[in-house]
mmCIF file with all atom_site columns, N, CA and C in Angstrom:
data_model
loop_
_atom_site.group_PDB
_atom_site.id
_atom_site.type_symbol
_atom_site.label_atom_id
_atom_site.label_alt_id
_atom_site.label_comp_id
_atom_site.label_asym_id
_atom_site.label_entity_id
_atom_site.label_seq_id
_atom_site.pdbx_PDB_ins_code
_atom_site.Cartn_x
_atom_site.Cartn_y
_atom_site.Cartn_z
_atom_site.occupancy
_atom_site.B_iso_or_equiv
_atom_site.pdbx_formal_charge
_atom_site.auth_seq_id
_atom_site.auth_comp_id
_atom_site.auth_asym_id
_atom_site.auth_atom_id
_atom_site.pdbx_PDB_model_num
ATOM 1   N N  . UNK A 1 1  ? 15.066 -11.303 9.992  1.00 87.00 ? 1  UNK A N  1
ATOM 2   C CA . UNK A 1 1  ? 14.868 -11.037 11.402 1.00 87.00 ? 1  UNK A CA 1
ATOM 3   C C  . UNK A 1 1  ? 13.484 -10.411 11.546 1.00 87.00 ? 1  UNK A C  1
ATOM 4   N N  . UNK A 1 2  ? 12.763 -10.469 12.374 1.00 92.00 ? 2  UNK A N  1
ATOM 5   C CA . UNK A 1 2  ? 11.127 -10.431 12.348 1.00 92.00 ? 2  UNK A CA 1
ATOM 6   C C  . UNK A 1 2  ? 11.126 -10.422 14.386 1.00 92.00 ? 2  UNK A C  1
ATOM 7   N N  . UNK A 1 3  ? 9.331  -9.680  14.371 1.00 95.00 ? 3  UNK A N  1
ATOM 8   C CA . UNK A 1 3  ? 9.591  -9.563  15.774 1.00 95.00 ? 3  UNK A CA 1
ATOM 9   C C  . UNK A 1 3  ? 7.627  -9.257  15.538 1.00 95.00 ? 3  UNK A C  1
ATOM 10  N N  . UNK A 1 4  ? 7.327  -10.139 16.326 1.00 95.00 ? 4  UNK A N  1
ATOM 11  C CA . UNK A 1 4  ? 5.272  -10.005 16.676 1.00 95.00 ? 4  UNK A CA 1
ATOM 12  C C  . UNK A 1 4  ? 5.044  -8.433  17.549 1.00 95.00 ? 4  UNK A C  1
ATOM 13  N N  . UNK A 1 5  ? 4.598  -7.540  17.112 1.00 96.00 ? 5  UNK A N  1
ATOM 14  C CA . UNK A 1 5  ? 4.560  -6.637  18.123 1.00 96.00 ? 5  UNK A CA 1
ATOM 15  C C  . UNK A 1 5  ? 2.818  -7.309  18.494 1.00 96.00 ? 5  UNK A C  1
ATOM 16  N N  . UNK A 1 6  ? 2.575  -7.612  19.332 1.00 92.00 ? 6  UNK A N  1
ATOM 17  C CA . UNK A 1 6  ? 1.215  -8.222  19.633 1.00 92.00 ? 6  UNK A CA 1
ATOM 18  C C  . UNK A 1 6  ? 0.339  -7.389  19.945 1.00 92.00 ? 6  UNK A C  1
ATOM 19  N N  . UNK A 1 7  ? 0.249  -6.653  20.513 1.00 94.00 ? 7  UNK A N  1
ATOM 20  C CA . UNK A 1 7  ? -0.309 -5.402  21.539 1.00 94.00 ? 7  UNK A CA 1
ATOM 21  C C  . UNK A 1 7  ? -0.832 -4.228  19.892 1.00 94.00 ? 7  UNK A C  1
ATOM 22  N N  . UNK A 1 8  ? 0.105  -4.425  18.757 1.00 96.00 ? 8  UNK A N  1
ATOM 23  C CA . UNK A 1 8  ? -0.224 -3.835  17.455 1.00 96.00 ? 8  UNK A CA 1
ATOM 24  C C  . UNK A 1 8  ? -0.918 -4.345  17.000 1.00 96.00 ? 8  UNK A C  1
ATOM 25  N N  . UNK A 1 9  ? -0.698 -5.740  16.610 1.00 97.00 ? 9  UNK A N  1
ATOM 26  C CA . UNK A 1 9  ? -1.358 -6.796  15.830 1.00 97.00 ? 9  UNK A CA 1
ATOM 27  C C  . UNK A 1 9  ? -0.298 -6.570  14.665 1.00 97.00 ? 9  UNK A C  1
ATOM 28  N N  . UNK A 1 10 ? 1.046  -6.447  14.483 1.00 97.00 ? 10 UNK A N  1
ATOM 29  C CA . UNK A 1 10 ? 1.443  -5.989  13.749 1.00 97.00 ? 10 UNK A CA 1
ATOM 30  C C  . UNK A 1 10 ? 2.919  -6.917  13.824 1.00 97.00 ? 10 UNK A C  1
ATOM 31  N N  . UNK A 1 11 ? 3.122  -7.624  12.590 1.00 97.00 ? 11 UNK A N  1
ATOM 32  C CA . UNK A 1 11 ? 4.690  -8.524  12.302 1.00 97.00 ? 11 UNK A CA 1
ATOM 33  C C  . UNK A 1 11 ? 5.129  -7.321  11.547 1.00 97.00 ? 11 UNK A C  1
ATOM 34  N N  . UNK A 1 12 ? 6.783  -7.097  12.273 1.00 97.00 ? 12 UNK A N  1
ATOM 35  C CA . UNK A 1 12 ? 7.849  -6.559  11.846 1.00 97.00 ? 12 UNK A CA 1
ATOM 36  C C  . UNK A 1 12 ? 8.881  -7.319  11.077 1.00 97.00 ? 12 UNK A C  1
ATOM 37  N N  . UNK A 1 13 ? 9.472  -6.903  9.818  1.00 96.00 ? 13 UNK A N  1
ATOM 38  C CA . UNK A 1 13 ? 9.763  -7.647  9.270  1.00 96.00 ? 13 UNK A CA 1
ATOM 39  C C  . UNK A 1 13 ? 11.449 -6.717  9.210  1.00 96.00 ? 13 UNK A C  1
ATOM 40  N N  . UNK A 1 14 ? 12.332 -6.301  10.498 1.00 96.00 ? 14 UNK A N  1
ATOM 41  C CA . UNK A 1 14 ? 13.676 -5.777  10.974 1.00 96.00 ? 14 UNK A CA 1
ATOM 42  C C  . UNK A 1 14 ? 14.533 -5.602  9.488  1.00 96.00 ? 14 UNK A C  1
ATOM 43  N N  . UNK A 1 15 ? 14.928 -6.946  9.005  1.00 95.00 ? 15 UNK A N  1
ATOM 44  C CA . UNK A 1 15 ? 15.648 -7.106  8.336  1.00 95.00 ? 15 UNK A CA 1
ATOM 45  C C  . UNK A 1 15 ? 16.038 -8.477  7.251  1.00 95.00 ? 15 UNK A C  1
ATOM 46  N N  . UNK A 1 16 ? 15.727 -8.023  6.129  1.00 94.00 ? 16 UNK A N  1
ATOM 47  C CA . UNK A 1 16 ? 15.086 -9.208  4.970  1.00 94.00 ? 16 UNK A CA 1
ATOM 48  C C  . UNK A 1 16 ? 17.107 -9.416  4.049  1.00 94.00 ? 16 UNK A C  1
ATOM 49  N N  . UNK A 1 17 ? 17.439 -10.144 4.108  1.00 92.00 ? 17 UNK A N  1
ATOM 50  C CA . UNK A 1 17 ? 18.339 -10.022 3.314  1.00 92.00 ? 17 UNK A CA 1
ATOM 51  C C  . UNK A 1 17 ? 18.553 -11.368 2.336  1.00 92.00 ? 17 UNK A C  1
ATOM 52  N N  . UNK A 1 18 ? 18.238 -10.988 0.837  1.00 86.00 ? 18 UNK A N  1
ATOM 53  C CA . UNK A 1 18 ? 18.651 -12.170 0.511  1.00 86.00 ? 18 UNK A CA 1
ATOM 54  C C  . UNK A 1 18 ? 20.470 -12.047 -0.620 1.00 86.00 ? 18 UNK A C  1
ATOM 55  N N  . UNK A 1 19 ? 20.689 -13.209 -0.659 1.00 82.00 ? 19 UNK A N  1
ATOM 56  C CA . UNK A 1 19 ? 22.021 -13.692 -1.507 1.00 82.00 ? 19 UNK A CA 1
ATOM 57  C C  . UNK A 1 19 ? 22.239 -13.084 -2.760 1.00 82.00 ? 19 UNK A C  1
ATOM 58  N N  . UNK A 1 20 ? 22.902 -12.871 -3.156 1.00 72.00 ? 20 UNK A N  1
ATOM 59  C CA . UNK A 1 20 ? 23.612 -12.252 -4.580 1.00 72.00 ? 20 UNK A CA 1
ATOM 60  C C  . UNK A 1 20 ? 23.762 -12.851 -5.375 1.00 72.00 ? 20 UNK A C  1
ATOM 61  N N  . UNK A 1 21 ? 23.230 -14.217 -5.535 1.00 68.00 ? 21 UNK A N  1
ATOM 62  C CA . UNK A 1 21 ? 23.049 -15.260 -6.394 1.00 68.00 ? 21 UNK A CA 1
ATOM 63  C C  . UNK A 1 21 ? 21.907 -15.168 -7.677 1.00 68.00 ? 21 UNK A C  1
ATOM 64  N N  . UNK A 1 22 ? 22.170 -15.540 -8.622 1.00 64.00 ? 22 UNK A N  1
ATOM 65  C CA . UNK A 1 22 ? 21.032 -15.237 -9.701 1.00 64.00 ? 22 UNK A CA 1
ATOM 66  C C  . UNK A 1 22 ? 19.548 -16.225 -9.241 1.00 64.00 ? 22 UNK A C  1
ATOM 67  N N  . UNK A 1 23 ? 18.641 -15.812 -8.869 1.00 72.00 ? 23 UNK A N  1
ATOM 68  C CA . UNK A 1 23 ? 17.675 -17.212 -8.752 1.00 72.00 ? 23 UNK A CA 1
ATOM 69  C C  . UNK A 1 23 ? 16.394 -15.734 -9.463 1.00 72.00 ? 23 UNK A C  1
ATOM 70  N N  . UNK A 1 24 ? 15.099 -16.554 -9.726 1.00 83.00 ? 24 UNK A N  1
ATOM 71  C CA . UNK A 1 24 ? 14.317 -15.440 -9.969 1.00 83.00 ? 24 UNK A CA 1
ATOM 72  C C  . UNK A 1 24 ? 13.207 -15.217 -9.121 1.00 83.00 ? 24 UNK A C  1
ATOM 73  N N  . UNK A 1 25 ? 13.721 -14.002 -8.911 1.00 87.00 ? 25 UNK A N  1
ATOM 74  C CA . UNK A 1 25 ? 13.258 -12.715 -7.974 1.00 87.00 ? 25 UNK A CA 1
ATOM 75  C C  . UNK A 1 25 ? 11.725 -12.829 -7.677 1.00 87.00 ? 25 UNK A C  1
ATOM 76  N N  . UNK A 1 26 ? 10.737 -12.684 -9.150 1.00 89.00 ? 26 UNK A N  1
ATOM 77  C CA . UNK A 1 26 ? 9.173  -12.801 -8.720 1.00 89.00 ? 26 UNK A CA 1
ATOM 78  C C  . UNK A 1 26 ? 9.159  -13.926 -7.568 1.00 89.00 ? 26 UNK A C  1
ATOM 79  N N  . UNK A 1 27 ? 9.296  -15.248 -8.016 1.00 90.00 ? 27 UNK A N  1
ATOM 80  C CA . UNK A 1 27 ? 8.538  -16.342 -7.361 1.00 90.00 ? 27 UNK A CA 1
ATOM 81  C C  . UNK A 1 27 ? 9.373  -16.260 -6.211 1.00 90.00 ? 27 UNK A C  1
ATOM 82  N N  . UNK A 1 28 ? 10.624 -16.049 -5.896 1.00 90.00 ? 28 UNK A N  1
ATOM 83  C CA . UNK A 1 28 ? 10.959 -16.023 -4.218 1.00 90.00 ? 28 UNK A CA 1
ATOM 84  C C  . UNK A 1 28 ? 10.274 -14.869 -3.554 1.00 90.00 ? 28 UNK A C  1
ATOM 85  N N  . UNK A 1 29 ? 9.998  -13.527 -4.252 1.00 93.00 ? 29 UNK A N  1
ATOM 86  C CA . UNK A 1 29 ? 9.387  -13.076 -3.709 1.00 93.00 ? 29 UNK A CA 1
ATOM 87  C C  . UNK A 1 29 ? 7.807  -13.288 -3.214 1.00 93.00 ? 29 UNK A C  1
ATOM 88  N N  . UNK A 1 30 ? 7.129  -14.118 -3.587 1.00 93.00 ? 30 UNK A N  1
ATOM 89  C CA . UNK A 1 30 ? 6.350  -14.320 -3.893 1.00 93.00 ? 30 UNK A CA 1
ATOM 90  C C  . UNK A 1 30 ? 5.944  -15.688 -2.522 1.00 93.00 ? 30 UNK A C  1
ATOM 91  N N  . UNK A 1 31 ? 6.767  -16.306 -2.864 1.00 93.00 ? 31 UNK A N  1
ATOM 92  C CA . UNK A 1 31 ? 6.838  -17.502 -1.650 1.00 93.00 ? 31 UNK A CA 1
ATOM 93  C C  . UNK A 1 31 ? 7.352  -16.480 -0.163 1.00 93.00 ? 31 UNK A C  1
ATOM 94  N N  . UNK A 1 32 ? 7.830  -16.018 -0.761 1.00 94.00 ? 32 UNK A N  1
ATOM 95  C CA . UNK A 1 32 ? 8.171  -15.365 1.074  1.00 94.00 ? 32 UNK A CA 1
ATOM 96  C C  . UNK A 1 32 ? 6.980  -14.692 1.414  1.00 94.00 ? 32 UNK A C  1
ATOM 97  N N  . UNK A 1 33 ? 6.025  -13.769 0.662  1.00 96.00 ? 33 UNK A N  1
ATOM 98  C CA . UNK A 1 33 ? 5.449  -13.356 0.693  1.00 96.00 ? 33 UNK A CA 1
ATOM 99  C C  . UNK A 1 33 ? 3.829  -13.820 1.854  1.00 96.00 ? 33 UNK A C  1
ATOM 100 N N  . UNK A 1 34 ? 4.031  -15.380 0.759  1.00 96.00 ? 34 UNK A N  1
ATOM 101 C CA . UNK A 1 34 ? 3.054  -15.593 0.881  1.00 96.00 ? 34 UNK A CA 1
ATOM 102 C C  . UNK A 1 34 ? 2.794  -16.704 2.274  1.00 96.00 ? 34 UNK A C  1
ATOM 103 N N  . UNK A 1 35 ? 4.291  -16.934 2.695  1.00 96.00 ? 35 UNK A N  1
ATOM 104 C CA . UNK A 1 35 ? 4.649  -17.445 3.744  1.00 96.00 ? 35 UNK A CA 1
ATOM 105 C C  . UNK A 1 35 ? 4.729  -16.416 5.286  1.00 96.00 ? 35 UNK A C  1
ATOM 106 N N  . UNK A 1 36 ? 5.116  -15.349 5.146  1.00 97.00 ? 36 UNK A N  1
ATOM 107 C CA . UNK A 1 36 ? 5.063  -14.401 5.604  1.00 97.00 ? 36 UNK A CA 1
ATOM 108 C C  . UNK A 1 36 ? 3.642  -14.405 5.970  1.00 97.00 ? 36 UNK A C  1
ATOM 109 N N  . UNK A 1 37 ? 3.056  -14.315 5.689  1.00 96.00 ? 37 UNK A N  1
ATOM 110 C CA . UNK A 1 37 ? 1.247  -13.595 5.755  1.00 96.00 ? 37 UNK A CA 1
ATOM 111 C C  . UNK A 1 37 ? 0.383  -14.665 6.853  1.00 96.00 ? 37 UNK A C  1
ATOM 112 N N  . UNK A 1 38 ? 0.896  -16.177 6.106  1.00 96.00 ? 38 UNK A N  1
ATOM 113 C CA . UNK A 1 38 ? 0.736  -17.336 7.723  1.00 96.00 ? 38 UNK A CA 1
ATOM 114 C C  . UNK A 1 38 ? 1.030  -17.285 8.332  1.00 96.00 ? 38 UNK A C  1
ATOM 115 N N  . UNK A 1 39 ? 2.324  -16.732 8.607  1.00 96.00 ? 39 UNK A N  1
ATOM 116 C CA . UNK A 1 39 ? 3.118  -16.586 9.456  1.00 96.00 ? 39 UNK A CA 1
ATOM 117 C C  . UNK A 1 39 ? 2.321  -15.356 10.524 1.00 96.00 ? 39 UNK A C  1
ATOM 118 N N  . UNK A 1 40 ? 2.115  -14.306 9.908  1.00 96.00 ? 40 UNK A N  1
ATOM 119 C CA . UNK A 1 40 ? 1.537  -13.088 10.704 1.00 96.00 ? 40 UNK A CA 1
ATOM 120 C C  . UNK A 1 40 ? -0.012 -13.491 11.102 1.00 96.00 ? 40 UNK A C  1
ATOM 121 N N  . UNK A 1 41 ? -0.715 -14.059 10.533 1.00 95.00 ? 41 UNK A N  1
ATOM 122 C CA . UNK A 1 41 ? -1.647 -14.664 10.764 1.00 95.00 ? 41 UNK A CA 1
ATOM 123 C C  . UNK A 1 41 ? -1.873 -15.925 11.923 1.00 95.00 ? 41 UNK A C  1
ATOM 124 N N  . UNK A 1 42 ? -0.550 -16.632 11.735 1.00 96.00 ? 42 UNK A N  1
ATOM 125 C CA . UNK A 1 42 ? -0.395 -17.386 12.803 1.00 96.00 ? 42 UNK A CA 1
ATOM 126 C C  . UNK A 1 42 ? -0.386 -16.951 14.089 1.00 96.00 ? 42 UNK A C  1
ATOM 127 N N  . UNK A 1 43 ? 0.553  -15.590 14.227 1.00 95.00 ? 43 UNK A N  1
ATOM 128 C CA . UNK A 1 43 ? 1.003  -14.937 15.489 1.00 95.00 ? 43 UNK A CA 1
ATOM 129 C C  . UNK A 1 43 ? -0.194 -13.649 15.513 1.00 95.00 ? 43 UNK A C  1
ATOM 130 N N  . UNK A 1 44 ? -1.547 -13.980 15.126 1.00 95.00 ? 44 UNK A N  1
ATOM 131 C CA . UNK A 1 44 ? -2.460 -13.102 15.147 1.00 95.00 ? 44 UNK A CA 1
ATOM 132 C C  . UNK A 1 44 ? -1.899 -11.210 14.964 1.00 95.00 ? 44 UNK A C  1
ATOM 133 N N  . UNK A 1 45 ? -1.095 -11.043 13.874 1.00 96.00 ? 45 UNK A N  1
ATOM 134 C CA . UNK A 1 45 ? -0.332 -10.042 13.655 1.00 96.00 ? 45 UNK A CA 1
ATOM 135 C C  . UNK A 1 45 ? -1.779 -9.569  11.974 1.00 96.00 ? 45 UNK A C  1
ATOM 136 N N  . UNK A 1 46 ? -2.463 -7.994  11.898 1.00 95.00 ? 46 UNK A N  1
ATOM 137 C CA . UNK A 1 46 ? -3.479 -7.920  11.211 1.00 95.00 ? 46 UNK A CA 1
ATOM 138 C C  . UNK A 1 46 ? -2.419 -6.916  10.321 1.00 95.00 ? 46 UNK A C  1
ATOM 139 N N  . UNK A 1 47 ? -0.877 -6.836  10.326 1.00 95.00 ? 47 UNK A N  1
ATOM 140 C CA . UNK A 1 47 ? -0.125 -5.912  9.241  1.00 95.00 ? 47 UNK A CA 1
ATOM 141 C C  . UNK A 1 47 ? 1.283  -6.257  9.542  1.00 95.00 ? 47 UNK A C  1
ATOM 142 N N  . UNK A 1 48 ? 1.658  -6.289  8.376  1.00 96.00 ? 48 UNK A N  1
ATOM 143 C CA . UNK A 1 48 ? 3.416  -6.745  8.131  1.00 96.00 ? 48 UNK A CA 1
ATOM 144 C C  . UNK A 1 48 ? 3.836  -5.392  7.501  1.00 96.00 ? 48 UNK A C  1
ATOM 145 N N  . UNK A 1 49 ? 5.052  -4.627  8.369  1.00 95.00 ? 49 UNK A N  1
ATOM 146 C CA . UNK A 1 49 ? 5.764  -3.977  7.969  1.00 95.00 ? 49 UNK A CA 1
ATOM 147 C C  . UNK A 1 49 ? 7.477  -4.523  7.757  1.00 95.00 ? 49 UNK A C  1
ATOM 148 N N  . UNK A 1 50 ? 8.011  -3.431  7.265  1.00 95.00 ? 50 UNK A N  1
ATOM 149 C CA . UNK A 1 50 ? 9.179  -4.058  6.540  1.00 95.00 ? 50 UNK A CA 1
ATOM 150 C C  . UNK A 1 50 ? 10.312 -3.096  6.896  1.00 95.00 ? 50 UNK A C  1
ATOM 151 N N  . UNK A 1 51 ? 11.484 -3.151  7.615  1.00 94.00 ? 51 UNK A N  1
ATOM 152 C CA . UNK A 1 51 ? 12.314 -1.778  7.721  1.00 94.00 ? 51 UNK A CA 1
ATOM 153 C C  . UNK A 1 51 ? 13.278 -2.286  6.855  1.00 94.00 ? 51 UNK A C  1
ATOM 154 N N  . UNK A 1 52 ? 13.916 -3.257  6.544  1.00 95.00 ? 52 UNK A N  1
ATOM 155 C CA . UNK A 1 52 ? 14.984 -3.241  5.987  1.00 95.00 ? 52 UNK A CA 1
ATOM 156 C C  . UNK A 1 52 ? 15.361 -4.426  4.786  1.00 95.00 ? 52 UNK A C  1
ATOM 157 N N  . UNK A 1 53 ? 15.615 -4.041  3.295  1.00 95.00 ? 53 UNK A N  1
ATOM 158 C CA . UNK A 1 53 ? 15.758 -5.327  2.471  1.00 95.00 ? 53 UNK A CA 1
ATOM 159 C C  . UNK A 1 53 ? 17.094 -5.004  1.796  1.00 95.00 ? 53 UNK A C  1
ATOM 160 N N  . UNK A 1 54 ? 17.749 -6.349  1.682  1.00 92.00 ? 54 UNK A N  1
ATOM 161 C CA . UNK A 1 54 ? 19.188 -5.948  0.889  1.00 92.00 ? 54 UNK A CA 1
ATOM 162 C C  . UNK A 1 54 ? 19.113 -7.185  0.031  1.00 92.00 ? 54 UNK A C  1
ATOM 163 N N  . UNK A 1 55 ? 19.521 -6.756  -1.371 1.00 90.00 ? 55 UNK A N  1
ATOM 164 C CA . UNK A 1 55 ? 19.353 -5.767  -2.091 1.00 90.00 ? 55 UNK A CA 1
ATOM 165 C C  . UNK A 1 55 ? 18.490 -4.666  -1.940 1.00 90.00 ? 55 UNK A C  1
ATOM 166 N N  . UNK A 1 56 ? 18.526 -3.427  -2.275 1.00 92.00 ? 56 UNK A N  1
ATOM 167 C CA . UNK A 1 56 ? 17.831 -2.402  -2.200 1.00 92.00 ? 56 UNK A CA 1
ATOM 168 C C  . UNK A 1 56 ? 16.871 -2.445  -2.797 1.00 92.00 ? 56 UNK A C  1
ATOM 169 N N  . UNK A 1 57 ? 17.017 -3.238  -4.138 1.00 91.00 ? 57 UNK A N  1
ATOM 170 C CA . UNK A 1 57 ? 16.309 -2.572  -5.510 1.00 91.00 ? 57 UNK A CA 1
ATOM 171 C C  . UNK A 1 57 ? 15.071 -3.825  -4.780 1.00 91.00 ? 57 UNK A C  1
ATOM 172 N N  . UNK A 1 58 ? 14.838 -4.546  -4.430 1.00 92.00 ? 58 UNK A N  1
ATOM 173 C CA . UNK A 1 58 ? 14.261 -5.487  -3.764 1.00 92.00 ? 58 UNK A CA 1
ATOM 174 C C  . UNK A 1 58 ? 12.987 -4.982  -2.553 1.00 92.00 ? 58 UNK A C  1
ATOM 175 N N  . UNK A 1 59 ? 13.282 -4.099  -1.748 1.00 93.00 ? 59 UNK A N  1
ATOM 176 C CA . UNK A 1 59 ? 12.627 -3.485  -1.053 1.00 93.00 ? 59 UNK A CA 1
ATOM 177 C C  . UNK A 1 59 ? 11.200 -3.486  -1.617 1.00 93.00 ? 59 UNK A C  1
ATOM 178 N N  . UNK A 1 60 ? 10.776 -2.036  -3.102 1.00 95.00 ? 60 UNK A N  1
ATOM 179 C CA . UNK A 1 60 ? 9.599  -1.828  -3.057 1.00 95.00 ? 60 UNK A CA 1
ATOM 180 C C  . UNK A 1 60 ? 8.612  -3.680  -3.761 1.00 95.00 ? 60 UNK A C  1
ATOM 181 N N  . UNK A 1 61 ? 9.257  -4.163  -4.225 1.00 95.00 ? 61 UNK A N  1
ATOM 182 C CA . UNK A 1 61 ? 8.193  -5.870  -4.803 1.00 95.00 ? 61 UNK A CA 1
ATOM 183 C C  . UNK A 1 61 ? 8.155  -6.219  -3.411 1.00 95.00 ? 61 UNK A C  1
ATOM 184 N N  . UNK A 1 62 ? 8.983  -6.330  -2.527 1.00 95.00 ? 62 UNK A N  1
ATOM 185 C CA . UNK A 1 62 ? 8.688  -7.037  -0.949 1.00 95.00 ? 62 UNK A CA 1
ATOM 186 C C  . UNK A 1 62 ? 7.562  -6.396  -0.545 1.00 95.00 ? 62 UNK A C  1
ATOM 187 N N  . UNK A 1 63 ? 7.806  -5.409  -0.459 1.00 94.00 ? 63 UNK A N  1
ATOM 188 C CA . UNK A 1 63 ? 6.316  -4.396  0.054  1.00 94.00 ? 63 UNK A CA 1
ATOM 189 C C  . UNK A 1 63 ? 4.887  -4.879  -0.797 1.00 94.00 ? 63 UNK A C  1
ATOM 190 N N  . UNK A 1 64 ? 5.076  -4.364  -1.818 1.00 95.00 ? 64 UNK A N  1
ATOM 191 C CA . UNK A 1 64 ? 3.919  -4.734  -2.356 1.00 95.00 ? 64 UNK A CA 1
ATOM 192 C C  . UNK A 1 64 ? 3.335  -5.711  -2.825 1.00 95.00 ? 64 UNK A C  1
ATOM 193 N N  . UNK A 1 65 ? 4.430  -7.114  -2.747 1.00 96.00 ? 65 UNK A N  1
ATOM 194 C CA . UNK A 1 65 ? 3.696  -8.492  -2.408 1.00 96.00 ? 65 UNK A CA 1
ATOM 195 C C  . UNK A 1 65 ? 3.322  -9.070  -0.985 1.00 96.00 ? 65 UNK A C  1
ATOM 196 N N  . UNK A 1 66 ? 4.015  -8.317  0.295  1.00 94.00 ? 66 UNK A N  1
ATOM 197 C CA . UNK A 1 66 ? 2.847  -8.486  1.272  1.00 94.00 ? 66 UNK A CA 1
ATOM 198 C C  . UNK A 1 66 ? 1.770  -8.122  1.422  1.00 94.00 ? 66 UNK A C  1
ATOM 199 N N  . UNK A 1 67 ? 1.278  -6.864  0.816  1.00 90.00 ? 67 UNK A N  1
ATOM 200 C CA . UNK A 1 67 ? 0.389  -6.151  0.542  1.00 90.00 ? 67 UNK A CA 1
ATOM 201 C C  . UNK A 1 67 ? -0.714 -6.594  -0.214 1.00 90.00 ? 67 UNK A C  1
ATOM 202 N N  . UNK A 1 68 ? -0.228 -7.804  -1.114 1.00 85.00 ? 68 UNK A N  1
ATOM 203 C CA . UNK A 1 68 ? -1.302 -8.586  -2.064 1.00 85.00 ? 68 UNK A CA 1
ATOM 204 C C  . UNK A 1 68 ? -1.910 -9.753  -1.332 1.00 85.00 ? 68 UNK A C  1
ATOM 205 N N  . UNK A 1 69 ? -3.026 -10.205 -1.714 1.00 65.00 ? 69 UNK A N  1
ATOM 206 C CA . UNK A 1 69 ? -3.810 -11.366 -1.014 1.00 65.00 ? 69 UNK A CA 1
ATOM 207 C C  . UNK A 1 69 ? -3.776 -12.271 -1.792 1.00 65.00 ? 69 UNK A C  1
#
């Protein structure tokens, strides 16, 4: 769930949840990541924040692969 605050320049990223299924973690993170960033770029958004990821343990790699270029 995601929301353009425009007036920020800033994509909110509400609530990230992925499946409990074994798949590996880097490269989905990694594709979302990097999909994410067009995405904010698309909607002229200059920062992606993040309030909520489930799994937990998931949270800080989400962060700090939007954070990467």
């Amino acid at each position: 769930d995601c929301k353009a605050h425009r007036r920020q320049q800033r994509l909110e990223i509400k609530a990230l949840h992925f499946c409990d299924d074994t798949f590996g973690e880097q490269d989905l993170i990694r594709a979302f990541a990097d999909a994410t960033r067009d995405f904010a770029r698309f909607q002229e958004c200059d920062s992606i924040t993040v309030t909520a990821v489930t799994p937990g343990h998931l949270r800080d790699p989400v962060k700090r692969a939007l954070t990467q270029s």
